[in-house]
């Protein structure tokens, strides 16, 4: 299951994001999304967990939890929608 994690502190790394979820089970990948020009974090990321029940447990436990003074938004990621060209 792909999980969206929002309202992250801009200094959070991929490894720190992985560590947040590893207590709940196997983490296939954890990626903090960065601006492609500046390399600065955009304050959100995605975590892939192969076991859906572990992923659901992580979502329930971490949604609205505090991390470095910020209230996290954690839910199942929605598929990306097509956007019109600029």
Short mmCIF file of N, CA and C in Angstrom, two decimals:
data_model
loop_
_atom_site.label_atom_id
_atom_site.label_comp_id
_atom_site.label_asym_id
_atom_site.label_seq_id
_atom_site.Cartn_x
_atom_site.Cartn_y
_atom_site.Cartn_z
N UNK A 1 0.85 -1.18 0.00
CA UNK A 1 0.00 0.00 0.00
C UNK A 1 0.90 1.24 0.00
N UNK A 2 0.51 2.21 -0.78
CA UNK A 2 1.24 3.48 -0.84
C UNK A 2 0.56 4.45 0.13
N UNK A 3 1.36 5.08 0.98
CA UNK A 3 0.85 5.95 2.03
C UNK A 3 1.37 7.37 1.82
N UNK A 4 0.46 8.34 1.90
CA UNK A 4 0.81 9.75 1.83
C UNK A 4 1.09 10.25 3.25
N UNK A 5 2.18 11.01 3.41
CA UNK A 5 2.52 11.59 4.71
C UNK A 5 2.72 13.09 4.48
N UNK A 6 1.85 13.90 5.07
CA UNK A 6 1.91 15.34 4.87
C UNK A 6 2.25 16.10 6.13
N UNK A 7 2.62 17.36 5.95
CA UNK A 7 2.97 18.30 7.01
C UNK A 7 4.28 17.89 7.71
N UNK A 8 5.20 17.34 6.92
CA UNK A 8 6.51 16.98 7.45
C UNK A 8 7.37 18.23 7.61
N UNK A 9 8.24 18.21 8.60
CA UNK A 9 9.23 19.26 8.75
C UNK A 9 10.14 19.21 7.51
N UNK A 10 10.56 20.35 7.01
CA UNK A 10 11.34 20.40 5.77
C UNK A 10 12.70 19.72 5.89
N UNK A 11 13.17 19.48 7.11
CA UNK A 11 14.47 18.84 7.29
C UNK A 11 14.40 17.32 7.39
N UNK A 12 13.19 16.73 7.32
CA UNK A 12 13.05 15.27 7.42
C UNK A 12 13.67 14.61 6.19
N UNK A 13 14.43 13.54 6.43
CA UNK A 13 15.08 12.80 5.35
C UNK A 13 14.30 11.53 5.03
N UNK A 14 14.66 10.89 3.92
CA UNK A 14 14.03 9.63 3.55
C UNK A 14 14.21 8.59 4.65
N UNK A 15 15.41 8.52 5.23
CA UNK A 15 15.69 7.54 6.28
C UNK A 15 14.85 7.79 7.53
N UNK A 16 14.66 9.06 7.90
CA UNK A 16 13.83 9.38 9.06
C UNK A 16 12.38 9.01 8.81
N UNK A 17 11.91 9.23 7.58
CA UNK A 17 10.55 8.86 7.22
C UNK A 17 10.40 7.33 7.28
N UNK A 18 11.38 6.62 6.78
CA UNK A 18 11.36 5.15 6.84
C UNK A 18 11.31 4.68 8.30
N UNK A 19 12.11 5.30 9.16
CA UNK A 19 12.15 4.91 10.57
C UNK A 19 10.80 5.11 11.26
N UNK A 20 10.06 6.16 10.88
CA UNK A 20 8.74 6.41 11.47
C UNK A 20 7.80 5.24 11.26
N UNK A 21 7.91 4.60 10.09
CA UNK A 21 6.98 3.54 9.71
C UNK A 21 7.52 2.14 9.98
N UNK A 22 8.80 1.99 10.18
CA UNK A 22 9.40 0.66 10.34
C UNK A 22 8.94 -0.03 11.63
N UNK A 23 8.47 0.72 12.62
CA UNK A 23 7.94 0.11 13.84
C UNK A 23 6.68 -0.72 13.56
N UNK A 24 6.01 -0.44 12.45
CA UNK A 24 4.74 -1.10 12.14
C UNK A 24 4.89 -2.27 11.18
N UNK A 25 6.07 -2.42 10.58
CA UNK A 25 6.28 -3.53 9.66
C UNK A 25 7.31 -3.19 8.60
N UNK A 26 7.35 -4.01 7.56
CA UNK A 26 8.32 -3.86 6.48
C UNK A 26 8.00 -2.63 5.63
N UNK A 27 9.02 -1.83 5.37
CA UNK A 27 8.87 -0.64 4.54
C UNK A 27 9.66 -0.88 3.26
N UNK A 28 8.96 -0.92 2.13
CA UNK A 28 9.62 -1.16 0.84
C UNK A 28 10.37 0.09 0.38
N UNK A 29 9.77 1.27 0.58
CA UNK A 29 10.44 2.52 0.21
C UNK A 29 9.83 3.68 0.99
N UNK A 30 10.62 4.72 1.15
CA UNK A 30 10.17 5.95 1.80
C UNK A 30 10.84 7.11 1.09
N UNK A 31 10.05 8.02 0.54
CA UNK A 31 10.58 9.12 -0.25
C UNK A 31 9.97 10.45 0.17
N UNK A 32 10.83 11.37 0.58
CA UNK A 32 10.40 12.74 0.83
C UNK A 32 10.46 13.44 -0.53
N UNK A 33 9.38 14.12 -0.90
CA UNK A 33 9.32 14.79 -2.20
C UNK A 33 10.04 16.12 -2.11
N UNK A 34 10.91 16.34 -3.11
CA UNK A 34 11.74 17.56 -3.14
C UNK A 34 11.48 18.34 -4.41
N UNK A 35 11.66 19.65 -4.33
CA UNK A 35 11.57 20.51 -5.49
C UNK A 35 12.68 20.13 -6.46
N UNK A 36 12.34 19.96 -7.74
CA UNK A 36 13.35 19.48 -8.69
C UNK A 36 14.42 20.51 -9.02
N UNK A 37 14.17 21.77 -8.74
CA UNK A 37 15.18 22.79 -9.04
C UNK A 37 16.04 23.12 -7.83
N UNK A 38 15.41 23.31 -6.67
CA UNK A 38 16.16 23.73 -5.48
C UNK A 38 16.62 22.55 -4.62
N UNK A 39 15.95 21.40 -4.76
CA UNK A 39 16.26 20.26 -3.91
C UNK A 39 15.67 20.36 -2.51
N UNK A 40 14.94 21.43 -2.23
CA UNK A 40 14.29 21.65 -0.93
C UNK A 40 13.07 20.75 -0.80
N UNK A 41 12.88 20.18 0.38
CA UNK A 41 11.72 19.34 0.65
C UNK A 41 10.44 20.15 0.45
N UNK A 42 9.41 19.47 -0.03
CA UNK A 42 8.10 20.11 -0.19
C UNK A 42 7.21 19.87 1.03
N UNK A 43 7.72 19.14 2.03
CA UNK A 43 6.96 18.95 3.27
C UNK A 43 6.01 17.76 3.25
N UNK A 44 6.16 16.89 2.23
CA UNK A 44 5.35 15.68 2.21
C UNK A 44 6.14 14.56 1.55
N UNK A 45 5.64 13.35 1.72
CA UNK A 45 6.33 12.22 1.13
C UNK A 45 5.41 11.02 1.02
N UNK A 46 5.99 9.91 0.54
CA UNK A 46 5.24 8.69 0.34
C UNK A 46 6.02 7.52 0.91
N UNK A 47 5.29 6.58 1.49
CA UNK A 47 5.87 5.36 2.05
C UNK A 47 5.14 4.19 1.42
N UNK A 48 5.90 3.19 0.96
CA UNK A 48 5.31 1.97 0.42
C UNK A 48 5.52 0.84 1.41
N UNK A 49 4.41 0.22 1.81
CA UNK A 49 4.46 -0.93 2.71
C UNK A 49 3.74 -2.09 2.02
N UNK A 50 4.42 -3.23 1.85
CA UNK A 50 3.81 -4.34 1.11
C UNK A 50 2.65 -5.02 1.84
N UNK A 51 2.63 -4.99 3.15
CA UNK A 51 1.57 -5.64 3.92
C UNK A 51 0.47 -4.62 4.24
N UNK A 52 -0.72 -4.82 3.66
CA UNK A 52 -1.81 -3.83 3.83
C UNK A 52 -2.26 -3.68 5.27
N UNK A 53 -2.30 -4.76 6.04
CA UNK A 53 -2.77 -4.63 7.43
C UNK A 53 -1.75 -3.84 8.26
N UNK A 54 -0.46 -4.04 8.00
CA UNK A 54 0.56 -3.24 8.70
C UNK A 54 0.46 -1.78 8.29
N UNK A 55 0.20 -1.54 7.01
CA UNK A 55 0.06 -0.17 6.51
C UNK A 55 -1.13 0.52 7.17
N UNK A 56 -2.24 -0.18 7.28
CA UNK A 56 -3.43 0.39 7.91
C UNK A 56 -3.18 0.69 9.38
N UNK A 57 -2.45 -0.19 10.06
CA UNK A 57 -2.09 0.06 11.46
C UNK A 57 -1.24 1.32 11.58
N UNK A 58 -0.29 1.49 10.67
CA UNK A 58 0.59 2.66 10.68
C UNK A 58 -0.22 3.94 10.44
N UNK A 59 -1.16 3.89 9.50
CA UNK A 59 -2.00 5.05 9.21
C UNK A 59 -2.80 5.44 10.45
N UNK A 60 -3.44 4.46 11.08
CA UNK A 60 -4.25 4.73 12.28
C UNK A 60 -3.41 5.32 13.40
N UNK A 61 -2.21 4.79 13.58
CA UNK A 61 -1.36 5.25 14.68
C UNK A 61 -0.72 6.61 14.42
N UNK A 62 -0.36 6.89 13.18
CA UNK A 62 0.41 8.11 12.90
C UNK A 62 -0.43 9.30 12.43
N UNK A 63 -1.64 9.06 11.94
CA UNK A 63 -2.47 10.18 11.49
C UNK A 63 -2.80 11.09 12.69
N UNK A 64 -2.61 12.36 12.51
CA UNK A 64 -2.84 13.38 13.54
C UNK A 64 -1.87 13.29 14.71
N UNK A 65 -0.80 12.49 14.56
CA UNK A 65 0.21 12.44 15.63
C UNK A 65 1.18 13.62 15.45
N UNK A 66 1.91 13.94 16.51
CA UNK A 66 2.85 15.05 16.46
C UNK A 66 4.25 14.53 16.14
N UNK A 67 4.94 15.25 15.24
CA UNK A 67 6.31 14.92 14.89
C UNK A 67 7.07 16.23 14.76
N UNK A 68 8.03 16.45 15.65
CA UNK A 68 8.80 17.70 15.68
C UNK A 68 7.88 18.93 15.73
N UNK A 69 6.82 18.83 16.53
CA UNK A 69 5.92 19.97 16.71
C UNK A 69 4.93 20.17 15.58
N UNK A 70 4.84 19.22 14.66
CA UNK A 70 3.92 19.34 13.53
C UNK A 70 2.94 18.16 13.56
N UNK A 71 1.67 18.45 13.30
CA UNK A 71 0.64 17.42 13.29
C UNK A 71 0.61 16.77 11.90
N UNK A 72 0.95 15.48 11.85
CA UNK A 72 1.06 14.77 10.58
C UNK A 72 -0.30 14.43 9.99
N UNK A 73 -0.36 14.45 8.67
CA UNK A 73 -1.50 13.95 7.93
C UNK A 73 -1.03 12.66 7.26
N UNK A 74 -1.64 11.54 7.61
CA UNK A 74 -1.23 10.25 7.08
C UNK A 74 -2.47 9.51 6.58
N UNK A 75 -2.47 9.15 5.29
CA UNK A 75 -3.58 8.39 4.73
C UNK A 75 -3.13 7.62 3.50
N UNK A 76 -4.01 6.77 3.01
CA UNK A 76 -3.69 6.01 1.80
C UNK A 76 -3.58 6.99 0.63
N UNK A 77 -2.50 6.85 -0.13
CA UNK A 77 -2.28 7.76 -1.26
C UNK A 77 -3.31 7.49 -2.35
N UNK A 78 -3.77 8.56 -2.96
CA UNK A 78 -4.69 8.44 -4.08
C UNK A 78 -3.88 8.43 -5.37
N UNK A 79 -4.37 7.76 -6.40
CA UNK A 79 -3.65 7.77 -7.68
C UNK A 79 -3.55 9.19 -8.22
N UNK A 80 -2.44 9.46 -8.86
CA UNK A 80 -2.23 10.79 -9.45
C UNK A 80 -3.20 10.99 -10.61
N UNK A 81 -3.80 12.16 -10.68
CA UNK A 81 -4.74 12.45 -11.76
C UNK A 81 -3.99 13.20 -12.87
N UNK A 82 -4.49 13.03 -14.07
CA UNK A 82 -3.88 13.73 -15.20
C UNK A 82 -4.18 15.22 -15.11
N UNK A 83 -3.15 16.01 -15.34
CA UNK A 83 -3.34 17.46 -15.34
C UNK A 83 -3.16 17.97 -16.76
N UNK A 84 -3.89 19.01 -17.12
CA UNK A 84 -3.72 19.54 -18.48
C UNK A 84 -2.34 20.16 -18.64
N UNK A 85 -1.77 20.13 -19.84
CA UNK A 85 -0.45 20.74 -20.04
C UNK A 85 -0.49 22.23 -19.80
N UNK A 86 0.64 22.76 -19.40
CA UNK A 86 0.70 24.21 -19.10
C UNK A 86 0.78 25.02 -20.35
#
